[in-house]
PDB file of C-alpha atoms in Angstrom:
ATOM      1  CA  UNK Z   1     -12.968  10.414 -13.055  1.00  0.00           C
ATOM      2  CA  UNK Z   2     -10.035  12.824 -13.292  1.00  0.00           C
ATOM      3  CA  UNK Z   3      -9.896  13.121  -9.498  1.00  0.00           C
ATOM      4  CA  UNK Z   4      -9.912   9.333  -9.147  1.00  0.00           C
ATOM      5  CA  UNK Z   5      -7.180   8.913 -11.776  1.00  0.00           C
ATOM      6  CA  UNK Z   6      -5.068  11.615 -10.137  1.00  0.00           C
ATOM      7  CA  UNK Z   7      -5.440  10.016  -6.700  1.00  0.00           C
ATOM      8  CA  UNK Z   8      -4.606   6.541  -8.024  1.00  0.00           C
ATOM      9  CA  UNK Z   9      -1.556   7.984  -9.771  1.00  0.00           C
ATOM     10  CA  UNK Z  10      -0.412   9.698  -6.602  1.00  0.00           C
ATOM     11  CA  UNK Z  11      -0.760   6.513  -4.522  1.00  0.00           C
ATOM     12  CA  UNK Z  12       0.990   4.499  -7.220  1.00  0.00           C
ATOM     13  CA  UNK Z  13       3.917   6.950  -7.274  1.00  0.00           C
ATOM     14  CA  UNK Z  14       4.259   6.693  -3.486  1.00  0.00           C
ATOM     15  CA  UNK Z  15       4.214   2.889  -3.670  1.00  0.00           C
ATOM     16  CA  UNK Z  16       6.840   2.735  -6.462  1.00  0.00           C
ATOM     17  CA  UNK Z  17       9.080   5.121  -4.535  1.00  0.00           C
ATOM     18  CA  UNK Z  18       8.825   3.073  -1.337  1.00  0.00           C
ATOM     19  CA  UNK Z  19       9.478  -0.118  -3.332  1.00  0.00           C
ATOM     20  CA  UNK Z  20      13.045   1.141  -3.887  1.00  0.00           C
ATOM     21  CA  UNK Z  21      13.702   1.792  -0.187  1.00  0.00           C
ATOM     22  CA  UNK Z  22      17.079   0.555   1.056  1.00  0.00           C
ATOM     23  CA  UNK Z  23      15.321  -0.303   4.343  1.00  0.00           C
ATOM     24  CA  UNK Z  24      13.583  -3.173   2.560  1.00  0.00           C
ATOM     25  CA  UNK Z  25      16.873  -4.594   1.302  1.00  0.00           C
ATOM     26  CA  UNK Z  26      18.400  -4.494   4.788  1.00  0.00           C
ATOM     27  CA  UNK Z  27      15.236  -5.802   6.471  1.00  0.00           C
ATOM     28  CA  UNK Z  28      14.849  -2.691   8.644  1.00  0.00           C
ATOM     29  CA  UNK Z  29      11.054  -2.718   8.763  1.00  0.00           C
ATOM     30  CA  UNK Z  30      10.862  -0.126  11.538  1.00  0.00           C
ATOM     31  CA  UNK Z  31      12.636   2.401   9.282  1.00  0.00           C
ATOM     32  CA  UNK Z  32      10.448   1.384   6.355  1.00  0.00           C
ATOM     33  CA  UNK Z  33       7.361   1.937   8.520  1.00  0.00           C
ATOM     34  CA  UNK Z  34       8.552   5.465   9.338  1.00  0.00           C
ATOM     35  CA  UNK Z  35       9.232   6.181   5.642  1.00  0.00           C
ATOM     36  CA  UNK Z  36       5.728   4.966   4.771  1.00  0.00           C
ATOM     37  CA  UNK Z  37       4.164   7.190   7.438  1.00  0.00           C
ATOM     38  CA  UNK Z  38       6.112  10.202   6.139  1.00  0.00           C
ATOM     39  CA  UNK Z  39       5.321   9.435   2.489  1.00  0.00           C
ATOM     40  CA  UNK Z  40       1.574   9.299   3.130  1.00  0.00           C
ATOM     41  CA  UNK Z  41       1.347  12.248   5.535  1.00  0.00           C
ATOM     42  CA  UNK Z  42      -1.533  14.494   4.499  1.00  0.00           C
ATOM     43  CA  UNK Z  43      -2.986  11.969   2.037  1.00  0.00           C
ATOM     44  CA  UNK Z  44      -5.478  10.330   4.365  1.00  0.00           C
ATOM     45  CA  UNK Z  45      -3.974   6.996   3.355  1.00  0.00           C
ATOM     46  CA  UNK Z  46      -1.429   4.470   4.478  1.00  0.00           C
ATOM     47  CA  UNK Z  47       0.936   1.823   3.107  1.00  0.00           C
ATOM     48  CA  UNK Z  48       0.934  -1.941   3.517  1.00  0.00           C
ATOM     49  CA  UNK Z  49       3.978  -4.105   2.792  1.00  0.00           C
ATOM     50  CA  UNK Z  50       3.211  -7.734   1.975  1.00  0.00           C
ATOM     51  CA  UNK Z  51       5.735 -10.540   1.889  1.00  0.00           C
ATOM     52  CA  UNK Z  52       5.345 -14.157   0.828  1.00  0.00           C
ATOM     53  CA  UNK Z  53       3.976 -14.995   4.287  1.00  0.00           C
ATOM     54  CA  UNK Z  54       1.503 -12.098   4.551  1.00  0.00           C
ATOM     55  CA  UNK Z  55       1.444  -8.566   5.909  1.00  0.00           C
ATOM     56  CA  UNK Z  56       4.830  -7.292   7.133  1.00  0.00           C
ATOM     57  CA  UNK Z  57       4.114  -3.566   7.689  1.00  0.00           C
ATOM     58  CA  UNK Z  58       0.937  -1.520   7.939  1.00  0.00           C
ATOM     59  CA  UNK Z  59       1.618   2.178   8.419  1.00  0.00           C
ATOM     60  CA  UNK Z  60      -1.902   2.737   9.802  1.00  0.00           C
ATOM     61  CA  UNK Z  61      -0.815   0.753  12.878  1.00  0.00           C
ATOM     62  CA  UNK Z  62       2.080   1.281  15.309  1.00  0.00           C
ATOM     63  CA  UNK Z  63       5.329  -0.393  14.158  1.00  0.00           C
ATOM     64  CA  UNK Z  64       5.151  -3.076  16.869  1.00  0.00           C
ATOM     65  CA  UNK Z  65       1.424  -3.864  16.457  1.00  0.00           C
ATOM     66  CA  UNK Z  66       0.260  -7.385  15.731  1.00  0.00           C
ATOM     67  CA  UNK Z  67      -0.656  -7.500  12.049  1.00  0.00           C
ATOM     68  CA  UNK Z  68      -3.795  -9.164  10.746  1.00  0.00           C
ATOM     69  CA  UNK Z  69      -3.587 -12.115   8.410  1.00  0.00           C
ATOM     70  CA  UNK Z  70      -3.980 -11.473   4.718  1.00  0.00           C
ATOM     71  CA  UNK Z  71      -7.394 -12.378   3.423  1.00  0.00           C
ATOM     72  CA  UNK Z  72      -7.756 -14.507   0.344  1.00  0.00           C
ATOM     73  CA  UNK Z  73     -10.185 -13.587  -2.379  1.00  0.00           C
ATOM     74  CA  UNK Z  74      -9.066 -10.028  -3.105  1.00  0.00           C
ATOM     75  CA  UNK Z  75      -9.516  -9.630  -6.829  1.00  0.00           C
ATOM     76  CA  UNK Z  76      -7.466  -7.447  -9.161  1.00  0.00           C
ATOM     77  CA  UNK Z  77      -9.643  -5.522 -11.551  1.00  0.00           C
ATOM     78  CA  UNK Z  78      -7.092  -3.574 -13.558  1.00  0.00           C
ATOM     79  CA  UNK Z  79      -3.398  -3.738 -14.321  1.00  0.00           C
ATOM     80  CA  UNK Z  80      -1.757  -0.448 -15.253  1.00  0.00           C
ATOM     81  CA  UNK Z  81       0.850  -0.019 -17.974  1.00  0.00           C
ATOM     82  CA  UNK Z  82       3.535   0.205 -15.272  1.00  0.00           C
ATOM     83  CA  UNK Z  83       2.641  -3.184 -13.792  1.00  0.00           C
ATOM     84  CA  UNK Z  84       0.681  -1.883 -10.817  1.00  0.00           C
ATOM     85  CA  UNK Z  85      -2.621  -3.556  -9.977  1.00  0.00           C
ATOM     86  CA  UNK Z  86      -5.855  -2.031  -8.723  1.00  0.00           C
ATOM     87  CA  UNK Z  87      -8.100  -4.150  -6.524  1.00  0.00           C
ATOM     88  CA  UNK Z  88     -11.821  -4.293  -6.284  1.00  0.00           C
ATOM     89  CA  UNK Z  89     -13.531  -2.955  -3.151  1.00  0.00           C
ATOM     90  CA  UNK Z  90     -12.716  -5.055  -0.076  1.00  0.00           C
ATOM     91  CA  UNK Z  91     -12.791  -4.857   3.713  1.00  0.00           C
ATOM     92  CA  UNK Z  92      -9.352  -3.879   5.000  1.00  0.00           C
ATOM     93  CA  UNK Z  93      -8.197  -6.505   7.507  1.00  0.00           C
ATOM     94  CA  UNK Z  94      -6.503  -3.952   9.792  1.00  0.00           C
ATOM     95  CA  UNK Z  95      -8.997  -1.083   9.653  1.00  0.00           C
ATOM     96  CA  UNK Z  96     -12.250  -2.901   8.902  1.00  0.00           C
ATOM     97  CA  UNK Z  97     -13.024  -0.106   6.427  1.00  0.00           C
ATOM     98  CA  UNK Z  98     -13.921  -0.637   2.796  1.00  0.00           C
ATOM     99  CA  UNK Z  99     -10.942   0.194   0.591  1.00  0.00           C
ATOM    100  CA  UNK Z 100      -9.569  -0.073  -2.920  1.00  0.00           C
ATOM    101  CA  UNK Z 101      -5.827  -0.681  -3.143  1.00  0.00           C
ATOM    102  CA  UNK Z 102      -3.226   0.047  -5.760  1.00  0.00           C
ATOM    103  CA  UNK Z 103      -0.307  -2.355  -5.450  1.00  0.00           C
ATOM    104  CA  UNK Z 104       3.163  -2.581  -6.954  1.00  0.00           C
ATOM    105  CA  UNK Z 105       5.799  -5.305  -6.783  1.00  0.00           C
ATOM    106  CA  UNK Z 106       9.085  -4.731  -4.974  1.00  0.00           C
ATOM    107  CA  UNK Z 107      11.761  -5.294  -7.605  1.00  0.00           C
ATOM    108  CA  UNK Z 108      14.864  -5.507  -5.469  1.00  0.00           C
ATOM    109  CA  UNK Z 109      17.120  -8.550  -5.807  1.00  0.00           C
ATOM    110  CA  UNK Z 110      17.112  -9.426  -2.098  1.00  0.00           C
ATOM    111  CA  UNK Z 111      13.397  -8.754  -1.529  1.00  0.00           C
ATOM    112  CA  UNK Z 112      11.620 -11.157  -3.854  1.00  0.00           C
ATOM    113  CA  UNK Z 113       7.945 -11.905  -3.408  1.00  0.00           C
ATOM    114  CA  UNK Z 114       7.112  -8.599  -1.713  1.00  0.00           C
ATOM    115  CA  UNK Z 115       4.565  -5.996  -2.748  1.00  0.00           C
ATOM    116  CA  UNK Z 116       3.474  -2.584  -1.548  1.00  0.00           C
ATOM    117  CA  UNK Z 117      -0.165  -1.482  -1.453  1.00  0.00           C
ATOM    118  CA  UNK Z 118      -1.631   1.965  -1.046  1.00  0.00           C
ATOM    119  CA  UNK Z 119      -5.233   1.570   0.143  1.00  0.00           C
ATOM    120  CA  UNK Z 120      -7.732   4.293  -0.710  1.00  0.00           C
ATOM    121  CA  UNK Z 121     -10.984   4.921   1.132  1.00  0.00           C
ATOM    122  CA  UNK Z 122     -13.804   5.219  -1.439  1.00  0.00           C
ATOM    123  CA  UNK Z 123     -15.650   8.488  -1.473  1.00  0.00           C
ATOM    124  CA  UNK Z 124     -12.737  10.383   0.010  1.00  0.00           C
ATOM    125  CA  UNK Z 125     -11.480  13.335  -1.976  1.00  0.00           C
ATOM    126  CA  UNK Z 126      -7.795  13.997  -1.871  1.00  0.00           C
ATOM    127  CA  UNK Z 127      -6.802  17.073   0.122  1.00  0.00           C
ATOM    128  CA  UNK Z 128      -7.140  20.131  -2.054  1.00  0.00           C
ATOM    129  CA  UNK Z 129      -9.724  18.595  -4.413  1.00  0.00           C
ATOM    130  CA  UNK Z 130     -13.472  18.869  -4.652  1.00  0.00           C
TER     131      UNK Z 130
END
C-alpha cells in the first residue's frame, strides 16, 4: 500500500503543478500538451485535461489527434484532503486500457470548469520500485 500511496501522491503533485500552468490561462493547449509530456516523462503515465465540453488534451496522443468523447459513469471513490479525487477502475477512452485516475481541479480565474487527471495503469510499479 505504501507504493500505491507514493505513486498516487506523485501523480497528484504533477497534476496540481500543471493546474497552475500559464498555458492554460492563455489557451495555448499545444504548449500545455508539451508540458504534460515533459512532466510525466519516465512515469509510464500521461495527463488528460478536461474542460466543460469534454477532453481538451491527452498527452498519450499527439497534440493534433482527435480526442475521444468523455464517458459518463466514472465514479469517484475517494477525495483526498487536498481536494483531489481518485476514480474507480475504468476503461480509458483514448487507450482502451484499464486505469485509475487521480484528478484535480484547475483553480485559475480564467479557466473555470477544467480539471486535470493523471491516469495510472493498475499493476504497474513506478520506476525504481518493486
